Coordinates of N, CA, C and O in Angstrom, one line a residue:
X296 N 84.1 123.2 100.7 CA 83.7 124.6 100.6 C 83.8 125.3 101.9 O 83.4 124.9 103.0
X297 N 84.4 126.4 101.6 CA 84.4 127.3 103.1 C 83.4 127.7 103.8 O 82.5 128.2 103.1
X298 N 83.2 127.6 105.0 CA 81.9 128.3 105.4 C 82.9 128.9 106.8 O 83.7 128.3 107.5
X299 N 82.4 130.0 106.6 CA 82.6 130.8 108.2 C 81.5 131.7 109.0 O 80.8 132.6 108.6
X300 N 81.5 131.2 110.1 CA 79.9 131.5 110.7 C 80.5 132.2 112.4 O 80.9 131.6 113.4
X301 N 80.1 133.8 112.0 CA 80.4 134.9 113.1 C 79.2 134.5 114.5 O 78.0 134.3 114.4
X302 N 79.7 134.6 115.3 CA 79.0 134.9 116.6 C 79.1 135.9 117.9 O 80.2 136.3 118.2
X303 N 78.2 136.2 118.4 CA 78.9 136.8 119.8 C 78.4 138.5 119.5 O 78.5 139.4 120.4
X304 N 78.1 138.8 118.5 CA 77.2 140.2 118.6 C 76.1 140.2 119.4 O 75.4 139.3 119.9
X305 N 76.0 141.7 119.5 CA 74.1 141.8 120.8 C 74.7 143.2 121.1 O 75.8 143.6 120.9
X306 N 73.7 143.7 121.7 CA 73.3 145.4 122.6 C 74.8 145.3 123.6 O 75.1 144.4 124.4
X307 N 75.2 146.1 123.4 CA 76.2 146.7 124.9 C 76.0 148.0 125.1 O 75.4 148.8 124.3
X308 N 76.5 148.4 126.4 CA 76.3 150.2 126.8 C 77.9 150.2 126.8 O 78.8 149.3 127.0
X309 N 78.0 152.0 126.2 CA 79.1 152.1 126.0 C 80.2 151.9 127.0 O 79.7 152.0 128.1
X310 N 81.3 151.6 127.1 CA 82.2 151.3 128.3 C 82.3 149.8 127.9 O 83.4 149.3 128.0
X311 N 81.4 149.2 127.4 CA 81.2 147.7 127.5 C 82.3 146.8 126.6 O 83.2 147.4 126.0
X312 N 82.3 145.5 126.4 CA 82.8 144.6 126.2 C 82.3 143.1 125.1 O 81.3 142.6 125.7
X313 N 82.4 142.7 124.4 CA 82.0 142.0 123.6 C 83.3 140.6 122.8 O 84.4 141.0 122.5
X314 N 82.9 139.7 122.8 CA 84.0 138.8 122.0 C 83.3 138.5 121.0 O 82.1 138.5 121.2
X315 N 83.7 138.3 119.9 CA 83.3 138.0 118.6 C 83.6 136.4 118.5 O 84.4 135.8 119.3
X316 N 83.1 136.0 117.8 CA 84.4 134.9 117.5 C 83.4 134.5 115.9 O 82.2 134.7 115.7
X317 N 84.6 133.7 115.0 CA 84.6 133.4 113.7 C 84.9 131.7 113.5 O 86.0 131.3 113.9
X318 N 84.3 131.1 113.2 CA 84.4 129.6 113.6 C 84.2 128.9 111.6 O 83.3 129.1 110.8
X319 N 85.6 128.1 111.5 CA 85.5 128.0 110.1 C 85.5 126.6 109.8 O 85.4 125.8 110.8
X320 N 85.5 126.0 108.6 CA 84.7 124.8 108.0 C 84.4 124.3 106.7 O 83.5 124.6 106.0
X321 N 85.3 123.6 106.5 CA 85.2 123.1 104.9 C 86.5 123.0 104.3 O 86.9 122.3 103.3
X322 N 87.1 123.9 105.2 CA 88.9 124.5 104.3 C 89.6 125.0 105.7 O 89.0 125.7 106.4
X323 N 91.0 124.5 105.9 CA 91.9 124.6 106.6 C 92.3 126.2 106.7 O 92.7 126.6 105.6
X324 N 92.3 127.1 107.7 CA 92.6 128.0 107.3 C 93.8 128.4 108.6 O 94.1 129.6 108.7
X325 N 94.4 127.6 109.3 CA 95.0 127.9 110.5 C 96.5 128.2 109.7 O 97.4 128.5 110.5
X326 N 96.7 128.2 108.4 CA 97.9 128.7 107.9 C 98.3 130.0 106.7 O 99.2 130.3 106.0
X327 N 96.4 130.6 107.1 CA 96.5 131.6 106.3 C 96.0 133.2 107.3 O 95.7 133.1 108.5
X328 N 95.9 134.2 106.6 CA 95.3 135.1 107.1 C 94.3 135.3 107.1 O 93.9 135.4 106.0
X329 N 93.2 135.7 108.4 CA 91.8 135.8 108.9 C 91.9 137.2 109.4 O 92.7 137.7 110.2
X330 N 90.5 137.9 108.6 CA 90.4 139.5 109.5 C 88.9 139.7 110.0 O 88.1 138.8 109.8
X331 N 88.8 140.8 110.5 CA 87.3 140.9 111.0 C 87.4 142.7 109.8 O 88.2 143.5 109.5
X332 N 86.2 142.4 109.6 CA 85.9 144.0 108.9 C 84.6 144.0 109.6 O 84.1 143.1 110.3
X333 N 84.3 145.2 109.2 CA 82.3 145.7 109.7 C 82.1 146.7 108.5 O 82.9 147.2 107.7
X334 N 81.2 146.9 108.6 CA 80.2 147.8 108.1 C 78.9 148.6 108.9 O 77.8 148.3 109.2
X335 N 79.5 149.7 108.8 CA 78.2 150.6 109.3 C 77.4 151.0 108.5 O 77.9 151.6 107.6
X336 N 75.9 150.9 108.5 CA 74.8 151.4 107.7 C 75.5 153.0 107.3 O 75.9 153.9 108.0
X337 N 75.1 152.7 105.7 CA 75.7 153.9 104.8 C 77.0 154.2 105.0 O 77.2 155.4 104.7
X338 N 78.1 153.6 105.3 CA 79.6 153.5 105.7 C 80.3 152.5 104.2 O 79.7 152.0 103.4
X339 N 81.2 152.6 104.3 CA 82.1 152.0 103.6 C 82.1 150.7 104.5 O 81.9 150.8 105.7
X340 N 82.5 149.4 103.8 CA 83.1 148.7 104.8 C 84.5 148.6 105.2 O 85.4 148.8 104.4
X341 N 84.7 148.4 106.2 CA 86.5 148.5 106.5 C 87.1 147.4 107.6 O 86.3 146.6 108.2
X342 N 88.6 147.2 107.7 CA 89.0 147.0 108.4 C 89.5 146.9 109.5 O 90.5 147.7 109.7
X343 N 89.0 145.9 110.6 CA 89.2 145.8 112.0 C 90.4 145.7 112.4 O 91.1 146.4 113.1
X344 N 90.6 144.2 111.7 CA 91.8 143.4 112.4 C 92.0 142.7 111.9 O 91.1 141.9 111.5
X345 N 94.1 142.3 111.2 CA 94.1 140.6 110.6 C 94.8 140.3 111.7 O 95.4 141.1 112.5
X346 N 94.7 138.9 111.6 CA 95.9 138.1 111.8 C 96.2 137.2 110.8 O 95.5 136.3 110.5
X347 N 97.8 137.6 110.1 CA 98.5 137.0 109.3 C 99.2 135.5 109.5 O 99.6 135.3 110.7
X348 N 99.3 134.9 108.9 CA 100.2 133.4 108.9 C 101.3 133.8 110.3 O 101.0 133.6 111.5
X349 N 102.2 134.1 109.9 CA 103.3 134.9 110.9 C 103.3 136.6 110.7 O 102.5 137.1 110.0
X350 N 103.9 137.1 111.3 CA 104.5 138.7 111.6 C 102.9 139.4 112.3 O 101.8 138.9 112.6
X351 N 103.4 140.8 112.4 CA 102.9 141.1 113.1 C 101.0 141.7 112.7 O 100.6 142.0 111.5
X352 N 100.1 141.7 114.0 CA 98.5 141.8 113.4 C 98.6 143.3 113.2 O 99.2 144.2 113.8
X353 N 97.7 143.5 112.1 CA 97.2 144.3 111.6 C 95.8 144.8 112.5 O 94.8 144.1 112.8
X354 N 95.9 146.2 112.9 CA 94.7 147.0 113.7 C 94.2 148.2 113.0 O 94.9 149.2 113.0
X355 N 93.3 148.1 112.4 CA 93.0 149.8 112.3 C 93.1 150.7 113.0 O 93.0 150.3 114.1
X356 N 93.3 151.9 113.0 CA 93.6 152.8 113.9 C 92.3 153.3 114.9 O 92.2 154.0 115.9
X357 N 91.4 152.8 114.1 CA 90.2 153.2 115.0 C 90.0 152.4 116.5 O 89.4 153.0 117.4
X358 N 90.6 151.0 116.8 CA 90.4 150.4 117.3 C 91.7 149.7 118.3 O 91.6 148.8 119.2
X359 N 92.7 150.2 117.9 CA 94.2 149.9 118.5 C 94.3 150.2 120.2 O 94.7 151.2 120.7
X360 N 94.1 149.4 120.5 CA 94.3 149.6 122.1 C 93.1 148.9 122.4 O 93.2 148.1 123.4
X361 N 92.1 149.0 121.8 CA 90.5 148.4 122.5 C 90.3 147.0 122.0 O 89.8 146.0 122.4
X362 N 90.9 147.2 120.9 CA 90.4 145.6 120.2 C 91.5 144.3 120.2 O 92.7 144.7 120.0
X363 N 91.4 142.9 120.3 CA 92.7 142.0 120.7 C 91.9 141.1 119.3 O 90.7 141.0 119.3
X364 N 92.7 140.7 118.6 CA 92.5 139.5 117.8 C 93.3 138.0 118.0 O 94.5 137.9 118.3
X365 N 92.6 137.2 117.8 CA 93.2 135.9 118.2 C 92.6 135.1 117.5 O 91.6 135.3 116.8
X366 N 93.4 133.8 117.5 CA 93.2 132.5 117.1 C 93.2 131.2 117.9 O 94.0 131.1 118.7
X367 N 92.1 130.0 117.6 CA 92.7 128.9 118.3 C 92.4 127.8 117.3 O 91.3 127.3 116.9
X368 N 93.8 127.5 117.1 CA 93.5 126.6 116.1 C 92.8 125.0 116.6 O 92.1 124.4 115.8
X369 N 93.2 124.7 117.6 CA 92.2 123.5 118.0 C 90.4 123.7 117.5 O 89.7 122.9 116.8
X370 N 90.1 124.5 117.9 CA 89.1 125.1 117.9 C 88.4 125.5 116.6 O 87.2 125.3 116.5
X371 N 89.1 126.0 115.5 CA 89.0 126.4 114.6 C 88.5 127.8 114.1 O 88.0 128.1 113.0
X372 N 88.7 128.5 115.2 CA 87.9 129.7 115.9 C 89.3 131.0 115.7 O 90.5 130.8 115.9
X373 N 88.6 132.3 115.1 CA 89.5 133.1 115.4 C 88.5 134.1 115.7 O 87.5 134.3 115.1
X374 N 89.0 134.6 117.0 CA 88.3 135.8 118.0 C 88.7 137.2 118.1 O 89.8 137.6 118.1
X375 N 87.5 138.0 118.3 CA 87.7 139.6 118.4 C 87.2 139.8 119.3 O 86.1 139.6 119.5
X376 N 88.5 140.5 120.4 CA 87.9 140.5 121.8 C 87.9 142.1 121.7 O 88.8 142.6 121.1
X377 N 86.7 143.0 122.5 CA 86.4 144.3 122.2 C 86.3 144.4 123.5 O 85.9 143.7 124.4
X378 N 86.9 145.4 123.4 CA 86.4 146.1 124.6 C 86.6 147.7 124.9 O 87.3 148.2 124.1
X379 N 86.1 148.4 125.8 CA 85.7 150.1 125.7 C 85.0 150.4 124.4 O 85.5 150.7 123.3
X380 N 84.3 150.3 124.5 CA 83.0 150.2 123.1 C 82.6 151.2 122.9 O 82.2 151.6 124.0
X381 N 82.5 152.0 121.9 CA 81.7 153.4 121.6 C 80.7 153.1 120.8 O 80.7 152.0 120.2
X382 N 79.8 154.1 120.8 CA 78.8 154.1 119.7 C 79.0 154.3 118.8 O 78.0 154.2 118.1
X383 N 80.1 154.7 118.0 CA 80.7 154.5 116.3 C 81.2 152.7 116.2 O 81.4 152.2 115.1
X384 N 81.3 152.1 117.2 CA 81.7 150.7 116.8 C 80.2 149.7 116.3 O 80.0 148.6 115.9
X385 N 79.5 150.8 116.6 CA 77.9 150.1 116.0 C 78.3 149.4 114.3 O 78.8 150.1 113.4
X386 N 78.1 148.4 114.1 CA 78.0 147.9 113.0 C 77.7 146.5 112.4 O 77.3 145.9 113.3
X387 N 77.7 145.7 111.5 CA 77.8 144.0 111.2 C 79.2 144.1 111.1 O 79.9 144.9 110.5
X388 N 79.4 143.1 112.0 CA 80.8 142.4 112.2 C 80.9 141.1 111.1 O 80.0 140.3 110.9
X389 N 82.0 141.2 110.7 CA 82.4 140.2 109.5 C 83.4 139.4 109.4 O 84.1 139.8 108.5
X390 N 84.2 138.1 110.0 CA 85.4 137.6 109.6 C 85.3 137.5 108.1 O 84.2 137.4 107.4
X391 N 86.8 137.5 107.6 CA 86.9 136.8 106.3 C 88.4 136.5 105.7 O 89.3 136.9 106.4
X392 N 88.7 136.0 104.7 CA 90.0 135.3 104.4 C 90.2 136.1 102.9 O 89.3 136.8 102.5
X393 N 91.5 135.7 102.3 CA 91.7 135.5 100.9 C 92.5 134.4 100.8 O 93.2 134.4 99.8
X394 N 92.7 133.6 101.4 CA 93.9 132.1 101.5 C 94.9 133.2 101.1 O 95.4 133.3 99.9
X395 N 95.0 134.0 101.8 CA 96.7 134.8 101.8 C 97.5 134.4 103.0 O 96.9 133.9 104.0
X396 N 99.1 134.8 103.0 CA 99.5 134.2 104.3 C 99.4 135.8 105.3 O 99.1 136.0 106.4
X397 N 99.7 136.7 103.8 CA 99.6 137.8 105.0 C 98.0 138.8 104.5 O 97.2 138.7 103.5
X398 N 98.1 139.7 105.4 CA 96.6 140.4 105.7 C 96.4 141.3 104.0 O 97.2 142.1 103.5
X399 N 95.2 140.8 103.4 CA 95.1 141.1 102.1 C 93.8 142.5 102.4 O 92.9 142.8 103.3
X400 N 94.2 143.2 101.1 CA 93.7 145.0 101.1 C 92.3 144.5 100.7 O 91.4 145.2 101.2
X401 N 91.8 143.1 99.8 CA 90.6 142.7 99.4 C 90.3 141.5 100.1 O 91.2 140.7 100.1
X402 N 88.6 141.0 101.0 CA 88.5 139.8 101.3 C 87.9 139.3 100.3 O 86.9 139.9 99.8
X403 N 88.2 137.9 99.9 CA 87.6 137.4 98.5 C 86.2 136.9 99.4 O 85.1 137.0 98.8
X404 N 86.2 136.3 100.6 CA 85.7 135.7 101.2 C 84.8 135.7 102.7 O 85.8 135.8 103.5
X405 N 83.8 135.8 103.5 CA 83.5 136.4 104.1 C 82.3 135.7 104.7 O 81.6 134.9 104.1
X406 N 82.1 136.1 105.7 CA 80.4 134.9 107.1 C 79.3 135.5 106.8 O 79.2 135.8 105.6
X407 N 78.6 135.6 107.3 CA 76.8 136.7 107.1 C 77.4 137.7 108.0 O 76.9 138.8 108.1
X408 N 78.2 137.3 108.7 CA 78.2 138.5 109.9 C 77.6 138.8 111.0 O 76.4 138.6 110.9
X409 N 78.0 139.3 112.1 CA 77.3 139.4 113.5 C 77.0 140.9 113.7 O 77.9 141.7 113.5
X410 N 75.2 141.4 114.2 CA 75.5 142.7 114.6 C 76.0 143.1 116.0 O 75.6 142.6 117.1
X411 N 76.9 144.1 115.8 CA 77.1 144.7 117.1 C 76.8 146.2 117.4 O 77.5 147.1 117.0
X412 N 75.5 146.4 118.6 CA 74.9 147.6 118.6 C 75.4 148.2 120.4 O 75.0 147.7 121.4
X413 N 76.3 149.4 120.3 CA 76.8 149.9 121.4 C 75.7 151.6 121.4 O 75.5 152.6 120.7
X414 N 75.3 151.0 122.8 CA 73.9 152.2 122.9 C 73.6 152.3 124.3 O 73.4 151.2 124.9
X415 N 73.4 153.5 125.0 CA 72.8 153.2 126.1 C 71.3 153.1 126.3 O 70.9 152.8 127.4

């Protein structure tokens, strides 16, 4: 059974920096696609970032330039490295999959999530 368990949320001041990371278990996923979404209280949830099997990652436009998504597969770990943080990026951070190779419009699948609160 899958389990994926987010870390690496907490308080930043804006300007600041944060890594996420998503650490998985139960099911191989180093040959499918993993994204991070969030959700802001009373927000829709949306999408961050995939990284697909191959081609190229997918960014929302909210976050293109600020945000790096990665993987290490030894590790089993796929990471969201943030940085220049505004106070709209306030939200629960979420990895999640669909065992797709490429970045799917629905996550069937998803962690508890980490919060991330940007405030001075």
């Amino acid at each position: 059974q899958l389990q994926l368990v987010e870390s690496g949320g907490g308080l930043v001041q804006p300007g600041g920096s944060l890594r996420l990371s998503c650490t998985y278990s139960g099911f191989n996923l180093d040959n499918y696609a993993v994204g991070w979404l969030r959700q802001a209280p009373g927000k829709d949830r949306e999408t961050v970032a995939c990284l697909p099997k191959d081609g190229d990652i997918d960014y929302g436009d909210h976050v293109k330039g600020r945000f790096t998504i990665s993987r290490d597969i030894a590790e089993n770990t796929v990471y969201l490295q943030m940085n220049s943080l505004k106070p709209e990026d306030t939200a629960v951070y979420y990895c999640g999959t669909s065992y797709t190779l490429i970045c799917p419009v629905v996550y069937a699948f998803r962690g508890q999530g980490t919060q991330v609160t940007v405030s001075a």
